[in-house]
């Protein structure tokens, strides 16, 4: 659930905002003092901040600036005066949105939803989960370029890793040594298809329990290799 911090000294406004946001499924906290509000904003995790401008203690300008420096969540500024909003813009404090009082609660909710989903998309893209292939006791973390066998990490050279990942990403597909050489080594590379054989052998030593009976990379006699799943 998304958490929102409202820093607003007019309690009736804060409560109204809170009611509407809670009805839309948000968890809402209110602080009526600027300094306490700033402290909470910095100490806790919120998905969005709604800031009044004129507050006892620290004012909304300063709170906005401090949140921007320390937190990665949208800031929505609320003000009674249109010229305050021009001032906020002019200061370049990095608020994500501005609303002038009086505003309709449903407009506030719509803007809050839009900003939270926009941030979720941004964060979602930047903290994408690692791309992992897991087959039986073998785990290949393609993003981190790490390989684990029975939970134990094995060291792979770049080409060994690329070759294993290529095969495991295309399971049950038979590749000739020429296919693999073309895919993993660029054409200008010194070497030939014997390089593929050598690398397959090294990979098997790392991932197979018994290299004479490989359970992952199967040799298709006279053709090439296939990753079995
Ligand atoms: Ca105020």
mmCIF file of C-alpha atoms and ligand atoms in Angstrom:
data_model
loop_
_atom_site.group_PDB
_atom_site.id
_atom_site.type_symbol
_atom_site.label_atom_id
_atom_site.label_comp_id
_atom_site.label_asym_id
_atom_site.label_seq_id
_atom_site.Cartn_x
_atom_site.Cartn_y
_atom_site.Cartn_z
ATOM 1 C CA UNK A 1 0.000 0.000 0.000
ATOM 2 C CA UNK A 2 1.268 3.482 -0.845
ATOM 3 C CA UNK A 3 1.983 5.755 2.108
ATOM 4 C CA UNK A 4 1.459 9.476 1.944
ATOM 5 C CA UNK A 5 2.666 12.159 4.312
ATOM 6 C CA UNK A 6 0.588 15.329 4.526
ATOM 7 C CA UNK A 7 2.320 18.304 6.123
ATOM 8 C CA UNK A 8 -0.427 20.842 6.666
ATOM 9 C CA UNK A 9 -1.162 23.078 9.642
ATOM 10 C CA UNK A 10 -4.858 23.598 8.853
ATOM 11 C CA UNK A 11 -6.183 20.452 10.413
ATOM 12 C CA UNK A 12 -9.580 20.553 8.694
ATOM 13 C CA UNK A 13 -7.873 20.594 5.289
ATOM 14 C CA UNK A 14 -5.434 17.874 6.320
ATOM 15 C CA UNK A 15 -8.278 15.668 7.567
ATOM 16 C CA UNK A 16 -10.287 16.199 4.402
ATOM 17 C CA UNK A 17 -7.311 15.252 2.240
ATOM 18 C CA UNK A 18 -6.670 12.248 4.432
ATOM 19 C CA UNK A 19 -10.290 11.020 4.221
ATOM 20 C CA UNK A 20 -10.356 11.161 0.451
ATOM 21 C CA UNK A 21 -6.973 9.548 0.049
ATOM 22 C CA UNK A 22 -7.836 6.759 2.472
ATOM 23 C CA UNK A 23 -11.026 6.088 0.560
ATOM 24 C CA UNK A 24 -8.812 5.579 -2.493
ATOM 25 C CA UNK A 25 -6.741 3.020 -0.649
ATOM 26 C CA UNK A 26 -3.781 5.098 0.512
ATOM 27 C CA UNK A 27 -2.271 5.025 3.973
ATOM 28 C CA UNK A 28 -2.031 8.598 5.177
ATOM 29 C CA UNK A 29 -0.068 10.309 7.946
ATOM 30 C CA UNK A 30 -0.497 13.933 8.968
ATOM 31 C CA UNK A 31 1.956 16.342 10.539
ATOM 32 C CA UNK A 32 0.833 19.874 11.366
ATOM 33 C CA UNK A 33 4.236 21.285 12.228
ATOM 34 C CA UNK A 34 6.835 21.918 9.536
ATOM 35 C CA UNK A 35 9.872 20.866 11.519
ATOM 36 C CA UNK A 36 8.315 17.639 12.789
ATOM 37 C CA UNK A 37 6.948 16.981 9.319
ATOM 38 C CA UNK A 38 10.373 17.377 7.745
ATOM 39 C CA UNK A 39 11.909 15.045 10.298
ATOM 40 C CA UNK A 40 9.332 12.368 9.557
ATOM 41 C CA UNK A 41 9.692 12.890 5.839
ATOM 42 C CA UNK A 42 13.405 12.198 6.151
ATOM 43 C CA UNK A 43 13.212 9.385 8.706
ATOM 44 C CA UNK A 44 10.414 7.304 7.219
ATOM 45 C CA UNK A 45 9.536 5.973 3.816
ATOM 46 C CA UNK A 46 6.632 7.550 1.962
ATOM 47 C CA UNK A 47 5.448 7.176 -1.614
ATOM 48 C CA UNK A 48 4.354 10.796 -1.887
ATOM 49 C CA UNK A 49 4.465 14.034 0.088
ATOM 50 C CA UNK A 50 1.758 16.680 0.182
ATOM 51 C CA UNK A 51 3.197 19.923 1.418
ATOM 52 C CA UNK A 52 1.525 23.086 2.510
ATOM 53 C CA UNK A 53 3.684 26.119 1.944
ATOM 54 C CA UNK A 54 3.114 28.252 5.020
ATOM 55 C CA UNK A 55 3.740 26.166 8.113
ATOM 56 C CA UNK A 56 4.811 26.703 11.689
ATOM 57 C CA UNK A 57 8.448 25.687 12.096
ATOM 58 C CA UNK A 58 10.143 24.824 8.816
ATOM 59 C CA UNK A 59 8.268 26.159 5.777
ATOM 60 C CA UNK A 60 7.193 24.209 2.714
ATOM 61 C CA UNK A 61 9.975 25.626 0.536
ATOM 62 C CA UNK A 62 12.675 24.291 2.818
ATOM 63 C CA UNK A 63 10.897 20.952 3.356
ATOM 64 C CA UNK A 64 10.584 20.481 -0.383
ATOM 65 C CA UNK A 65 14.246 21.222 -0.928
ATOM 66 C CA UNK A 66 15.302 18.762 1.796
ATOM 67 C CA UNK A 67 13.010 16.000 0.548
ATOM 68 C CA UNK A 68 14.385 16.449 -2.964
ATOM 69 C CA UNK A 69 17.931 16.103 -1.699
ATOM 70 C CA UNK A 70 17.215 12.960 0.275
ATOM 71 C CA UNK A 71 14.220 11.119 -1.078
ATOM 72 C CA UNK A 72 13.034 9.688 -4.323
ATOM 73 C CA UNK A 73 9.278 10.254 -4.186
ATOM 74 C CA UNK A 74 6.961 12.863 -5.654
ATOM 75 C CA UNK A 75 6.241 16.118 -3.853
ATOM 76 C CA UNK A 76 2.928 17.851 -4.352
ATOM 77 C CA UNK A 77 2.784 21.417 -3.088
ATOM 78 C CA UNK A 78 -0.373 23.076 -1.908
ATOM 79 C CA UNK A 79 -0.787 26.795 -1.600
ATOM 80 C CA UNK A 80 -3.536 29.321 -1.052
ATOM 81 C CA UNK A 81 -1.895 31.787 -3.354
ATOM 82 C CA UNK A 82 -1.282 31.552 -7.049
ATOM 83 C CA UNK A 83 1.814 33.789 -6.798
ATOM 84 C CA UNK A 84 3.331 31.372 -4.258
ATOM 85 C CA UNK A 85 3.176 28.729 -6.919
ATOM 86 C CA UNK A 86 5.000 31.003 -9.326
ATOM 87 C CA UNK A 87 7.589 31.472 -6.606
ATOM 88 C CA UNK A 88 7.981 27.710 -6.095
ATOM 89 C CA UNK A 89 8.487 27.257 -9.806
ATOM 90 C CA UNK A 90 10.937 30.142 -9.868
ATOM 91 C CA UNK A 91 12.975 28.634 -7.055
ATOM 92 C CA UNK A 92 13.307 25.373 -8.936
ATOM 93 C CA UNK A 93 12.756 23.333 -5.786
ATOM 94 C CA UNK A 94 11.830 20.290 -7.787
ATOM 95 C CA UNK A 95 8.242 19.876 -6.652
ATOM 96 C CA UNK A 96 6.396 17.513 -8.965
ATOM 97 C CA UNK A 97 3.094 19.329 -8.892
ATOM 98 C CA UNK A 98 1.275 22.334 -7.423
ATOM 99 C CA UNK A 99 -2.311 22.794 -6.360
ATOM 100 C CA UNK A 100 -3.956 26.035 -5.270
ATOM 101 C CA UNK A 101 -6.481 26.128 -2.454
ATOM 102 C CA UNK A 102 -9.346 25.683 -2.605
ATOM 103 C CA UNK A 103 -9.157 22.511 -4.672
ATOM 104 C CA UNK A 104 -11.542 19.638 -5.046
ATOM 105 C CA UNK A 105 -10.483 16.544 -3.101
ATOM 106 C CA UNK A 106 -11.116 14.376 -6.136
ATOM 107 C CA UNK A 107 -8.664 16.457 -8.144
ATOM 108 C CA UNK A 108 -6.095 15.956 -5.415
ATOM 109 C CA UNK A 109 -6.676 12.199 -5.434
ATOM 110 C CA UNK A 110 -6.379 12.052 -9.224
ATOM 111 C CA UNK A 111 -3.064 13.894 -9.148
ATOM 112 C CA UNK A 112 -1.723 11.779 -6.300
ATOM 113 C CA UNK A 113 -2.566 8.594 -8.195
ATOM 114 C CA UNK A 114 -0.973 9.882 -11.387
ATOM 115 C CA UNK A 115 2.266 10.839 -9.639
ATOM 116 C CA UNK A 116 2.570 7.613 -7.678
ATOM 117 C CA UNK A 117 2.043 5.471 -10.741
ATOM 118 C CA UNK A 118 4.533 7.541 -12.716
ATOM 119 C CA UNK A 119 7.151 7.080 -9.979
ATOM 120 C CA UNK A 120 6.382 3.370 -9.711
ATOM 121 C CA UNK A 121 7.064 3.034 -13.400
ATOM 122 C CA UNK A 122 10.339 4.934 -13.123
ATOM 123 C CA UNK A 123 11.487 3.006 -10.081
ATOM 124 C CA UNK A 124 10.203 -0.234 -11.553
ATOM 125 C CA UNK A 125 12.418 0.300 -14.558
ATOM 126 C CA UNK A 126 15.495 1.193 -12.613
ATOM 127 C CA UNK A 127 15.261 -1.544 -10.010
ATOM 128 C CA UNK A 128 14.220 -4.298 -12.355
ATOM 129 C CA UNK A 129 14.736 -7.697 -10.897
ATOM 130 C CA UNK A 130 17.661 -9.674 -12.170
ATOM 131 C CA UNK A 131 17.114 -11.860 -15.164
ATOM 132 C CA UNK A 132 17.669 -15.358 -13.802
ATOM 133 C CA UNK A 133 17.517 -18.782 -15.403
ATOM 134 C CA UNK A 134 16.962 -21.628 -12.950
ATOM 135 C CA UNK A 135 17.027 -25.184 -14.154
ATOM 136 C CA UNK A 136 17.226 -27.950 -11.597
ATOM 137 C CA UNK A 137 20.319 -27.233 -9.481
ATOM 138 C CA UNK A 138 21.719 -24.679 -11.876
ATOM 139 C CA UNK A 139 21.077 -20.978 -11.475
ATOM 140 C CA UNK A 140 22.340 -18.432 -13.959
ATOM 141 C CA UNK A 141 21.964 -14.792 -13.013
ATOM 142 C CA UNK A 142 22.214 -13.158 -16.401
ATOM 143 C CA UNK A 143 22.126 -9.636 -14.982
ATOM 144 C CA UNK A 144 24.880 -10.153 -12.433
ATOM 145 C CA UNK A 145 26.705 -12.661 -14.701
ATOM 146 C CA UNK A 146 27.022 -15.216 -11.905
ATOM 147 C CA UNK A 147 26.496 -18.956 -11.953
ATOM 148 C CA UNK A 148 25.496 -21.141 -9.030
ATOM 149 C CA UNK A 149 25.442 -24.919 -8.836
ATOM 150 C CA UNK A 150 23.569 -26.295 -5.824
ATOM 151 C CA UNK A 151 23.761 -22.808 -4.364
ATOM 152 C CA UNK A 152 27.528 -22.669 -4.711
ATOM 153 C CA UNK A 153 28.981 -20.007 -6.962
ATOM 154 C CA UNK A 154 31.243 -21.151 -9.793
ATOM 155 C CA UNK A 155 33.695 -18.935 -11.601
ATOM 156 C CA UNK A 156 33.140 -18.572 -15.292
ATOM 157 C CA UNK A 157 35.218 -16.812 -17.907
ATOM 158 C CA UNK A 158 33.362 -14.355 -20.122
ATOM 159 C CA UNK A 159 33.068 -16.762 -23.032
ATOM 160 C CA UNK A 160 32.128 -19.718 -20.860
ATOM 161 C CA UNK A 161 29.394 -17.631 -19.315
ATOM 162 C CA UNK A 162 28.181 -16.379 -22.693
ATOM 163 C CA UNK A 163 28.134 -19.870 -24.137
ATOM 164 C CA UNK A 164 26.299 -21.416 -21.189
ATOM 165 C CA UNK A 165 23.784 -18.566 -21.105
ATOM 166 C CA UNK A 166 23.182 -18.775 -24.823
ATOM 167 C CA UNK A 167 22.473 -22.503 -24.632
ATOM 168 C CA UNK A 168 20.368 -22.260 -21.477
ATOM 169 C CA UNK A 169 18.368 -19.379 -22.959
ATOM 170 C CA UNK A 170 17.498 -21.547 -25.933
ATOM 171 C CA UNK A 171 16.793 -24.913 -24.343
ATOM 172 C CA UNK A 172 16.029 -28.022 -26.359
ATOM 173 C CA UNK A 173 17.451 -26.371 -29.436
ATOM 174 C CA UNK A 174 20.344 -28.146 -31.128
ATOM 175 C CA UNK A 175 23.205 -25.914 -32.192
ATOM 176 C CA UNK A 176 26.142 -26.917 -34.326
ATOM 177 C CA UNK A 177 29.600 -25.927 -33.164
ATOM 178 C CA UNK A 178 29.666 -23.477 -36.073
ATOM 179 C CA UNK A 179 26.414 -21.877 -34.849
ATOM 180 C CA UNK A 180 27.821 -21.512 -31.375
ATOM 181 C CA UNK A 181 31.139 -20.158 -32.536
ATOM 182 C CA UNK A 182 29.361 -17.591 -34.693
ATOM 183 C CA UNK A 183 27.054 -16.565 -31.867
ATOM 184 C CA UNK A 184 29.554 -16.317 -29.052
ATOM 185 C CA UNK A 185 32.809 -15.380 -30.695
ATOM 186 C CA UNK A 186 32.795 -12.620 -33.226
ATOM 187 C CA UNK A 187 33.873 -13.494 -36.683
ATOM 188 C CA UNK A 188 37.256 -11.816 -36.389
ATOM 189 C CA UNK A 189 38.200 -13.954 -33.425
ATOM 190 C CA UNK A 190 41.209 -16.111 -33.624
ATOM 191 C CA UNK A 191 40.062 -19.629 -33.127
ATOM 192 C CA UNK A 192 37.789 -22.184 -34.632
ATOM 193 C CA UNK A 193 35.085 -24.602 -33.699
ATOM 194 C CA UNK A 194 37.534 -26.583 -31.561
ATOM 195 C CA UNK A 195 37.323 -23.603 -29.203
ATOM 196 C CA UNK A 196 33.659 -24.457 -28.693
ATOM 197 C CA UNK A 197 34.488 -28.037 -27.713
ATOM 198 C CA UNK A 198 37.077 -26.847 -25.218
ATOM 199 C CA UNK A 199 34.653 -24.398 -23.641
ATOM 200 C CA UNK A 200 31.832 -26.943 -23.413
ATOM 201 C CA UNK A 201 34.209 -29.275 -21.602
ATOM 202 C CA UNK A 202 35.143 -26.565 -19.108
ATOM 203 C CA UNK A 203 31.527 -25.599 -18.520
ATOM 204 C CA UNK A 204 30.583 -29.227 -17.882
ATOM 205 C CA UNK A 205 33.336 -29.579 -15.321
ATOM 206 C CA UNK A 206 31.735 -26.715 -13.432
ATOM 207 C CA UNK A 207 28.058 -27.547 -13.697
ATOM 208 C CA UNK A 208 27.779 -31.296 -14.171
ATOM 209 C CA UNK A 209 27.837 -33.797 -11.352
ATOM 210 C CA UNK A 210 29.232 -36.413 -13.713
ATOM 211 C CA UNK A 211 30.753 -35.042 -16.916
ATOM 212 C CA UNK A 212 30.446 -38.436 -18.592
ATOM 213 C CA UNK A 213 26.666 -38.279 -18.114
ATOM 214 C CA UNK A 214 25.843 -34.610 -18.596
ATOM 215 C CA UNK A 215 22.403 -33.594 -17.391
ATOM 216 C CA UNK A 216 22.477 -30.061 -18.762
ATOM 217 C CA UNK A 217 24.475 -29.795 -21.955
ATOM 218 C CA UNK A 218 23.884 -32.822 -24.089
ATOM 219 C CA UNK A 219 26.055 -33.806 -27.033
ATOM 220 C CA UNK A 220 24.095 -34.607 -30.163
ATOM 221 C CA UNK A 221 26.548 -36.765 -32.034
ATOM 222 C CA UNK A 222 27.494 -35.513 -35.457
ATOM 223 C CA UNK A 223 25.436 -32.348 -34.979
ATOM 224 C CA UNK A 224 26.334 -30.294 -31.936
ATOM 225 C CA UNK A 225 24.922 -29.505 -28.513
ATOM 226 C CA UNK A 226 21.592 -29.051 -26.841
ATOM 227 C CA UNK A 227 20.685 -27.658 -23.457
ATOM 228 C CA UNK A 228 18.242 -30.078 -21.843
ATOM 229 C CA UNK A 229 15.396 -29.004 -19.631
HETATM 230 CA CA1 LIG B 1 -0.551 26.781 6.171
#
